[in-house]
Short mmCIF file of C-alpha atoms in Angstrom, two decimals:
data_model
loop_
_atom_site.label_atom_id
_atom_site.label_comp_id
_atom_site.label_asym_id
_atom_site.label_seq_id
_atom_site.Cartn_x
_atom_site.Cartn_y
_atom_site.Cartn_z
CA UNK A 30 -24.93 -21.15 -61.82
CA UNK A 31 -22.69 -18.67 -63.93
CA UNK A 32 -21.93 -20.41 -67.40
CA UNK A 33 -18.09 -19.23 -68.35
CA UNK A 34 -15.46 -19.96 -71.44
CA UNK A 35 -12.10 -20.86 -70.99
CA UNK A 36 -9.26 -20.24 -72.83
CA UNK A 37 -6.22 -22.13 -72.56
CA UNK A 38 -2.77 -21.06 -74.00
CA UNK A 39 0.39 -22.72 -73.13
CA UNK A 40 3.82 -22.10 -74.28
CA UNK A 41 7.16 -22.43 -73.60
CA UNK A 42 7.75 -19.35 -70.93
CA UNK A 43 3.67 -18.88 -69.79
CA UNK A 44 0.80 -20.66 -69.32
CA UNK A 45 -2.16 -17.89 -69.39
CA UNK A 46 -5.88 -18.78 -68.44
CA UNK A 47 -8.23 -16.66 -69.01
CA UNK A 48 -12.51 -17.11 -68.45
CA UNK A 49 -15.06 -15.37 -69.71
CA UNK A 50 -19.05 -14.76 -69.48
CA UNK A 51 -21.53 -15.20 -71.88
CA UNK A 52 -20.92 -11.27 -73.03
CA UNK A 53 -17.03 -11.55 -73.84
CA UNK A 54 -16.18 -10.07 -70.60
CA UNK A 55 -13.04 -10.86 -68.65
CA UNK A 56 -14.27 -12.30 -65.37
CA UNK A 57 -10.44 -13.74 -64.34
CA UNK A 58 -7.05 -14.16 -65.57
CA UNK A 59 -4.31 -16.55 -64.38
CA UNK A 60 -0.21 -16.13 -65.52
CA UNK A 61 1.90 -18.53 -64.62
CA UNK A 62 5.36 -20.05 -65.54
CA UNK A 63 5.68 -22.92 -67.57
CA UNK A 64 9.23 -23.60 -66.22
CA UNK A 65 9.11 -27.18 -68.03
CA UNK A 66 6.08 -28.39 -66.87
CA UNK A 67 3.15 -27.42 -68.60
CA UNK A 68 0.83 -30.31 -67.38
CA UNK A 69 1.17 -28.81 -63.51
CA UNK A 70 1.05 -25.28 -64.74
CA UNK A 71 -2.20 -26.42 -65.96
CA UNK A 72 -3.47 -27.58 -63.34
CA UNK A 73 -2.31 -24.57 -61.04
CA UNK A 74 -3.96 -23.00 -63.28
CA UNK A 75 -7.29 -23.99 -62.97
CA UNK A 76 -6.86 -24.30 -58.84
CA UNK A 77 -6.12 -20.94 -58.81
CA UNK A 78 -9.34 -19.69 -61.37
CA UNK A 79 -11.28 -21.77 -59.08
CA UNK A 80 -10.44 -19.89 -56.00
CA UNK A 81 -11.08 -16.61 -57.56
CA UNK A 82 -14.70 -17.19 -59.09
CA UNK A 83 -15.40 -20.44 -57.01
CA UNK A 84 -16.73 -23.76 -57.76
CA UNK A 85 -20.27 -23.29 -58.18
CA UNK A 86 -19.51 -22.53 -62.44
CA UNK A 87 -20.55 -24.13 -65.32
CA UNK A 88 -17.82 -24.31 -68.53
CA UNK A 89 -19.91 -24.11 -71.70
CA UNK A 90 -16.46 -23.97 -73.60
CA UNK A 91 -13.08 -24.41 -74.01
CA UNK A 92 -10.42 -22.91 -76.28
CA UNK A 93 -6.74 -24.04 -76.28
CA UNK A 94 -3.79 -22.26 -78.41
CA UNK A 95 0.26 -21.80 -78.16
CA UNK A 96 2.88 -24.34 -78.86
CA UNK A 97 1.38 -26.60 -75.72
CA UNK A 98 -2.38 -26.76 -77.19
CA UNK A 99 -2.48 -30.25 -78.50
CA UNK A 100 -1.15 -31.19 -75.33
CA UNK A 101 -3.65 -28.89 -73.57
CA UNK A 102 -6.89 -29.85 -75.34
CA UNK A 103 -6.07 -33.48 -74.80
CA UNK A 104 -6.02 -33.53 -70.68
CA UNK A 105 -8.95 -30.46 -70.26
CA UNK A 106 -11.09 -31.49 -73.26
CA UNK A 107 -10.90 -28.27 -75.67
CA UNK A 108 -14.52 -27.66 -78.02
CA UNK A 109 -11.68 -25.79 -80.31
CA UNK A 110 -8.11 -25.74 -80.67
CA UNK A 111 -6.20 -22.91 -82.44
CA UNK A 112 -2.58 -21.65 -83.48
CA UNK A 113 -1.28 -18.64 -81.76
CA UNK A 114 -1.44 -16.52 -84.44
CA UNK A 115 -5.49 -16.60 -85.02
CA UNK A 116 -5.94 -17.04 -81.10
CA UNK A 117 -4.14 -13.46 -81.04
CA UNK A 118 -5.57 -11.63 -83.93
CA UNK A 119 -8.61 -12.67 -82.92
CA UNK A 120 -8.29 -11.13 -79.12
CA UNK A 121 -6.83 -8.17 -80.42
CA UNK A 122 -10.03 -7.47 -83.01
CA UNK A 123 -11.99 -7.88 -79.95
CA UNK A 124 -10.05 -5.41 -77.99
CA UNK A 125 -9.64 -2.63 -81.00
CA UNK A 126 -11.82 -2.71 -83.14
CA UNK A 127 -10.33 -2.29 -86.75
CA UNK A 128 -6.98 -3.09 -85.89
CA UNK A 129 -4.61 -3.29 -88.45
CA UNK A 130 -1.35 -4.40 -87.24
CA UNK A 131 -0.40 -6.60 -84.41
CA UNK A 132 2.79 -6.53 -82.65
CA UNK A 133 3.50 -9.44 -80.52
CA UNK A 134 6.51 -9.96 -78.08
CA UNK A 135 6.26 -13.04 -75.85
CA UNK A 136 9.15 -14.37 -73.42
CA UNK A 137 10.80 -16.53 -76.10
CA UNK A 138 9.61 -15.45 -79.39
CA UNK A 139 7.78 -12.49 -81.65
CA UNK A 140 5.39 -12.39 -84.31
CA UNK A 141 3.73 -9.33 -86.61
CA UNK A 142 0.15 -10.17 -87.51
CA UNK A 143 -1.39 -8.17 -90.67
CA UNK A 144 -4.71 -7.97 -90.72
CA UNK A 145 -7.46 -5.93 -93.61
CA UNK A 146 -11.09 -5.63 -92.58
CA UNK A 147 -10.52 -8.16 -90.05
CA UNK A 148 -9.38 -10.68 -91.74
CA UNK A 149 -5.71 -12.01 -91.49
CA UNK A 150 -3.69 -11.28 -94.50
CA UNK A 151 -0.03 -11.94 -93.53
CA UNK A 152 2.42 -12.47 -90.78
CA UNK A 153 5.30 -13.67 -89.69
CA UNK A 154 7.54 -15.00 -86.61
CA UNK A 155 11.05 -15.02 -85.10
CA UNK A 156 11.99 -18.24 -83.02
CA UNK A 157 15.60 -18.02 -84.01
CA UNK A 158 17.49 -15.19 -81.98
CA UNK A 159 16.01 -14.13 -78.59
CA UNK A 160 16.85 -10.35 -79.34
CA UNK A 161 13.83 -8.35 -78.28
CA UNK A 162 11.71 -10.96 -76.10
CA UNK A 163 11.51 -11.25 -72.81
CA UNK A 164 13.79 -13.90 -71.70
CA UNK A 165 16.65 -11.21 -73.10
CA UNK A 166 15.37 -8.77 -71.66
CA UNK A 167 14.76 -10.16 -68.08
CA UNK A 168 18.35 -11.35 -68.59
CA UNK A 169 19.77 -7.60 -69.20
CA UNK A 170 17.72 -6.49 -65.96
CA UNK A 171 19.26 -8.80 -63.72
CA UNK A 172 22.94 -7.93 -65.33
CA UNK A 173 22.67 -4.34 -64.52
CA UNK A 174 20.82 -4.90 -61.16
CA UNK A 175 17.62 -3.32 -62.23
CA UNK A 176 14.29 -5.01 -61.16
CA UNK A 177 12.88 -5.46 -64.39
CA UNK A 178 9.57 -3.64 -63.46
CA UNK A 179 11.28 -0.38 -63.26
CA UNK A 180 13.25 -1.05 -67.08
CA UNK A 181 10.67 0.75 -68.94
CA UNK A 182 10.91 3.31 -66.07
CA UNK A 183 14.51 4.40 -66.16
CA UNK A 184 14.86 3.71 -70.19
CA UNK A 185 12.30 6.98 -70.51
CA UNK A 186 14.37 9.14 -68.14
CA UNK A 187 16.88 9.10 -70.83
CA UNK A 188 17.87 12.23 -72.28
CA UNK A 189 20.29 10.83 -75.34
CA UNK A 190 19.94 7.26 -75.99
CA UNK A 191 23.17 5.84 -77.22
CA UNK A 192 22.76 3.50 -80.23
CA UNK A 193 23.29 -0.23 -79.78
CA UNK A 194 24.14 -2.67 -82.00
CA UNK A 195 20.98 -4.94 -81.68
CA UNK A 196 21.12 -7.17 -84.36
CA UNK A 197 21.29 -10.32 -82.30
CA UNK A 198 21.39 -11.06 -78.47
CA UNK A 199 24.97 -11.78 -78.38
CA UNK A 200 26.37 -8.34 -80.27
CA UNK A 201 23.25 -6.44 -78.04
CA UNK A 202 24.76 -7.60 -74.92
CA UNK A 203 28.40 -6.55 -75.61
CA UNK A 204 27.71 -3.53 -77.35
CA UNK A 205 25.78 -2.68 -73.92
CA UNK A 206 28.69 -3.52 -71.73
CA UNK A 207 30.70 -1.25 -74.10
CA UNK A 208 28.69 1.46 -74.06
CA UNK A 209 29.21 0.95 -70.02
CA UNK A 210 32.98 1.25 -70.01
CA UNK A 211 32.93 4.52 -72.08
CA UNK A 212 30.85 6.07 -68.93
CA UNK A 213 27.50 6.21 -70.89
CA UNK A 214 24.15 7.06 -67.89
CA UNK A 215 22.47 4.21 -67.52
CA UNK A 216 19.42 5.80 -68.38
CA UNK A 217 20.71 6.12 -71.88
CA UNK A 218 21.86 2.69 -72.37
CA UNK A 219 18.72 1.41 -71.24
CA UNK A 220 16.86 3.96 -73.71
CA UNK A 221 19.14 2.71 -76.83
CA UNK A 222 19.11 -1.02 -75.94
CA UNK A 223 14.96 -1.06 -76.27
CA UNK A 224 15.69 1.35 -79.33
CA UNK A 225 17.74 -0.76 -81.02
CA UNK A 226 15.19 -4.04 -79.82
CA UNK A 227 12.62 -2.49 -81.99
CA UNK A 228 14.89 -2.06 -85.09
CA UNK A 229 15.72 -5.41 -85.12
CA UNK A 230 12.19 -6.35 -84.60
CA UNK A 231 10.86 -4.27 -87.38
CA UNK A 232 13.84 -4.90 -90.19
CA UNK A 233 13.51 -8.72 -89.29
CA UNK A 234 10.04 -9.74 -88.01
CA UNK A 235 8.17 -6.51 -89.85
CA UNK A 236 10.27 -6.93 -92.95
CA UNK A 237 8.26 -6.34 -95.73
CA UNK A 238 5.41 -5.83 -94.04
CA UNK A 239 3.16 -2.86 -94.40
CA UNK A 240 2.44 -1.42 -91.30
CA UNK A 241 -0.52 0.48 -90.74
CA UNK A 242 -2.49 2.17 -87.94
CA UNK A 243 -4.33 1.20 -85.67
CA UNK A 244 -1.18 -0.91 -84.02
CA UNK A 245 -1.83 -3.01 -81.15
CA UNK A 246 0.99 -3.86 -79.25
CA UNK A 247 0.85 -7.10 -76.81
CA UNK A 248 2.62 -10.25 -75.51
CA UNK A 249 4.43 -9.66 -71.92
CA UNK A 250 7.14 -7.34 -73.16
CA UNK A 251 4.24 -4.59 -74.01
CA UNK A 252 3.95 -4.06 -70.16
CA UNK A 253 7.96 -2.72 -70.74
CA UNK A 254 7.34 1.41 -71.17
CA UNK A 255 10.55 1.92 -72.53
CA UNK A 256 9.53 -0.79 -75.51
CA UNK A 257 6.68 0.66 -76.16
CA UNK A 258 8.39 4.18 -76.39
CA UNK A 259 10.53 3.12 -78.64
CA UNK A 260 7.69 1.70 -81.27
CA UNK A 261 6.23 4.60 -81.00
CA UNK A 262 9.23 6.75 -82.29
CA UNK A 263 9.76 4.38 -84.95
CA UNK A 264 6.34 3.86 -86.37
CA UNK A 265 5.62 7.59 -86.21
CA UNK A 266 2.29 6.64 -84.00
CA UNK A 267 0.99 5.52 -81.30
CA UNK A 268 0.76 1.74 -80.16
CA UNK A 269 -2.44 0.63 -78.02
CA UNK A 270 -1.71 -1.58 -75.42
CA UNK A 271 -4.41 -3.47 -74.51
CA UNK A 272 -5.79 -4.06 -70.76
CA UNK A 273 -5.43 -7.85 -71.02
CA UNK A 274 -1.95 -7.46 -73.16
CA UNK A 275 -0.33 -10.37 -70.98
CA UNK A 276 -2.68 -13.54 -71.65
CA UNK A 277 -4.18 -12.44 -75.44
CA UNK A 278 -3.40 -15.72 -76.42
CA UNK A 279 -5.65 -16.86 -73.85
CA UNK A 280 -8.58 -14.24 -74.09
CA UNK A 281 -8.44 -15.53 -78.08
CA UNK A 282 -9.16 -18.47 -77.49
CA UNK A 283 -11.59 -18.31 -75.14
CA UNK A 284 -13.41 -15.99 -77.44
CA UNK A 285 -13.13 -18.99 -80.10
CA UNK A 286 -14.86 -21.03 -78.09
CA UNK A 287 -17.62 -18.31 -77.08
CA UNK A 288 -17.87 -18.41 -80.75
CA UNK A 289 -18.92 -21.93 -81.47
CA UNK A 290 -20.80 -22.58 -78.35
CA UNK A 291 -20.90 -26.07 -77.99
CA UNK A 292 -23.94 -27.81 -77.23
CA UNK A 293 -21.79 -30.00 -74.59
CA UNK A 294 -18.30 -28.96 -73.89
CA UNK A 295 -15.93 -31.35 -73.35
CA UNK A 296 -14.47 -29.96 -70.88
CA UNK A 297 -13.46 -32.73 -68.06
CA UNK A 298 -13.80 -30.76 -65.21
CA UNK A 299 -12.09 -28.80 -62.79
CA UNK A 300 -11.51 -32.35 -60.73
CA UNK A 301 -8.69 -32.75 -63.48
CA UNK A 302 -6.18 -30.33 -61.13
CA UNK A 303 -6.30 -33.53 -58.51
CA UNK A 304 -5.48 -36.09 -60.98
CA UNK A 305 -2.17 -37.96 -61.90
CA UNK A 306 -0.93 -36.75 -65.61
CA UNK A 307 2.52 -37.87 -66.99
CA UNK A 308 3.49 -37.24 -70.85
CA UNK A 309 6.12 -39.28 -72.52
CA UNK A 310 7.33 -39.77 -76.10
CA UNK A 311 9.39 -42.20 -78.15
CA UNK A 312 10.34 -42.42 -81.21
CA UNK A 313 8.91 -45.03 -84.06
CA UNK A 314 10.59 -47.63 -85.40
CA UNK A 315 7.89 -48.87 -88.34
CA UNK A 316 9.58 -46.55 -91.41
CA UNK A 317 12.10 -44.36 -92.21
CA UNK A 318 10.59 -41.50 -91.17
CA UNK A 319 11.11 -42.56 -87.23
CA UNK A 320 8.56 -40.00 -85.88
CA UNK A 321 8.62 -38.48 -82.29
CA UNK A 322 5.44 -39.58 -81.06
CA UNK A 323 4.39 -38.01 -77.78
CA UNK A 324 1.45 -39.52 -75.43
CA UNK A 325 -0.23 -38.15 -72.47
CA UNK A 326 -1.48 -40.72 -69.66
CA UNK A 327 -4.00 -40.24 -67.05
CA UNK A 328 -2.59 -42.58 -64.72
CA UNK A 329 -1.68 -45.92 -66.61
CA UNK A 330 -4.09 -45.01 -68.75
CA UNK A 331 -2.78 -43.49 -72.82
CA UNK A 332 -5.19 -40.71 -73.06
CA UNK A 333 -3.82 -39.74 -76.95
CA UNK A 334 -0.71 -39.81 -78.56
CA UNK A 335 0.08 -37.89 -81.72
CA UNK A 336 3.04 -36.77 -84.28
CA UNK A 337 2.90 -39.52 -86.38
CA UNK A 338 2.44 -39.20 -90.08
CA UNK A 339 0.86 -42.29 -90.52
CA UNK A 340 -1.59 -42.60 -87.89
CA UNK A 341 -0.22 -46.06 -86.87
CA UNK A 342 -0.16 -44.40 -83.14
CA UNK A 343 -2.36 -41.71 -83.25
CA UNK A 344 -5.23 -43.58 -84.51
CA UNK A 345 -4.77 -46.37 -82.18
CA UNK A 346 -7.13 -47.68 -79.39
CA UNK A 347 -6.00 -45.73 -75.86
CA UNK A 348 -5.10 -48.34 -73.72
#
């Protein structure tokens, strides 16, 4: 029976899968949208890994990362749960070797990893203007009637890229329509728009930072040729993109769990897709601090809850 790792990483836009064998090596991924519900993205999840390697596997681990993990590890059973930001530096060691910089644009948010002899030594994130991530740039696609798998494609057709204010979403998008009226090419607009992504990316996100060769860039938007284009003009080299760029997060933290091989996982099995999952929250009335607790139930069943300070919830019997 072929013994594989899981890693789990769910977050606002995606919810990636990814398993691996005992060597490291990729054996399937799954991408999905979230769209809201990341308990049945799980679970579609899973279905579909099943169908592509079958049911006759063993899980000797499982890893669980992005803003959903918690949530995650609590209805698969994770061995190891992980932010985003080790989950990904971690996948993109594995992928390059010596990697010193990590450039990471997801559908809702970006982050700049820094890391020295392997070892993570700064970074930093952007969850405040959607400049630069996918979700903006998806948006812009479907504005100028451009499927956004050919973007990239038209963007590096572009003989003068016009400059574009991209300081924020809102001055990007009406600097573009500007640019339109004065009879710019498309081509060019295109060009300037993932041009002026990356400045805003680097003078916010990379601030400070000092970026040095070799620069991995991954996250969804990395598939976008125009973006990566226009990193490498800026940085003055050349970006790798990874083969598994889309689901790092996911290949992380399945490596994680490779890591630690658990005697037992605690994994719950892939019967979990056919069960009933709801997750609820309120808010606690005990102290001033009125925490959000959220709980996950299998059934009428409280599997976990957790965000309270105190533990008065958290620590409680399930019931």
């Amino acid at each position: 029976m072929p013994t594989i790792y899981l890693g789990i990483d769910v977050g606002s836009v995606s919810t990636n899968i990814v398993a691996l064998d005992e060597q490291g090596n990729v054996l399937s991924s799954v991408y999905l949208r979230t769209r809201g519900q990341p308990l049945q993205a799980i679970q579609e999840g899973l279905r579909q890994l099943v169908a592509t390697l079958g049911k006759d596997i063993s899980v000797a681990g499982v890893g669980t990362t992005g803003s959903g993990r918690t949530l995650a590890a609590v209805m698969v059973g994770a061995d190891v749960v992980k932010n985003e930001i080790t989950a990904h530096a971690v996948a993109a060691s594995y992928a390059v070797p010596g990697v010193q910089t990590v450039l990471e644009i997801g559908g809702q948010d970006s982050k700049i990893i820094i890391l020295r002899q392997g070892i993570v030594t700064d970074f930093a994130m952007n969850t405040v203007c959607a400049a630069g991530t996918g979700s903006f740039l998806d948006q812009q696609a479907a504005r100028l009637g451009i499927p956004i798998e050919e973007f990239g494609r038209r963007a590096l057709e572009s003989r003068s890229p016009v400059r574009i204010a991209g300081r924020c979403a809102v001055f990007a998008e009406s600097d573009m329509i500007h640019k339109q009226q004065q009879g710019h090419p498309l081509e060019d607009i295109i060009a300037g728009l993932c041009e002026a992504l990356v400045r805003n990316y680097l003078n916010n996100v990379g601030k400070g930072k000092e970026i040095l060769p070799p620069v991995v860039f991954q996250g969804g938007v990395a598939a976008n040729a125009g973006m990566r284009q226009a990193f490498n003009r800026a940085l003055g080299t050349e970006v790798i993109v990874p083969e598994h760029y889309g689901v790092m997060g996911a290949l992380g933290a399945a490596l994680l769990a490779r890591e630690i091989r658990p005697k037992a996982s605690a994994f719950r099995g892939f019967e979990l897709t056919e069960r009933e999952f709801r997750s609820g929250g309120f808010e606690c009335q005990g102290c001033a601090n009125h925490c959000e607790v959220v709980e996950l139930r299998e059934g009428r069943q409280v599997l976990a809850r957790w965000g309270d300070r105190c533990g008065k919830w958290s620590n409680a019997v399930a019931v």
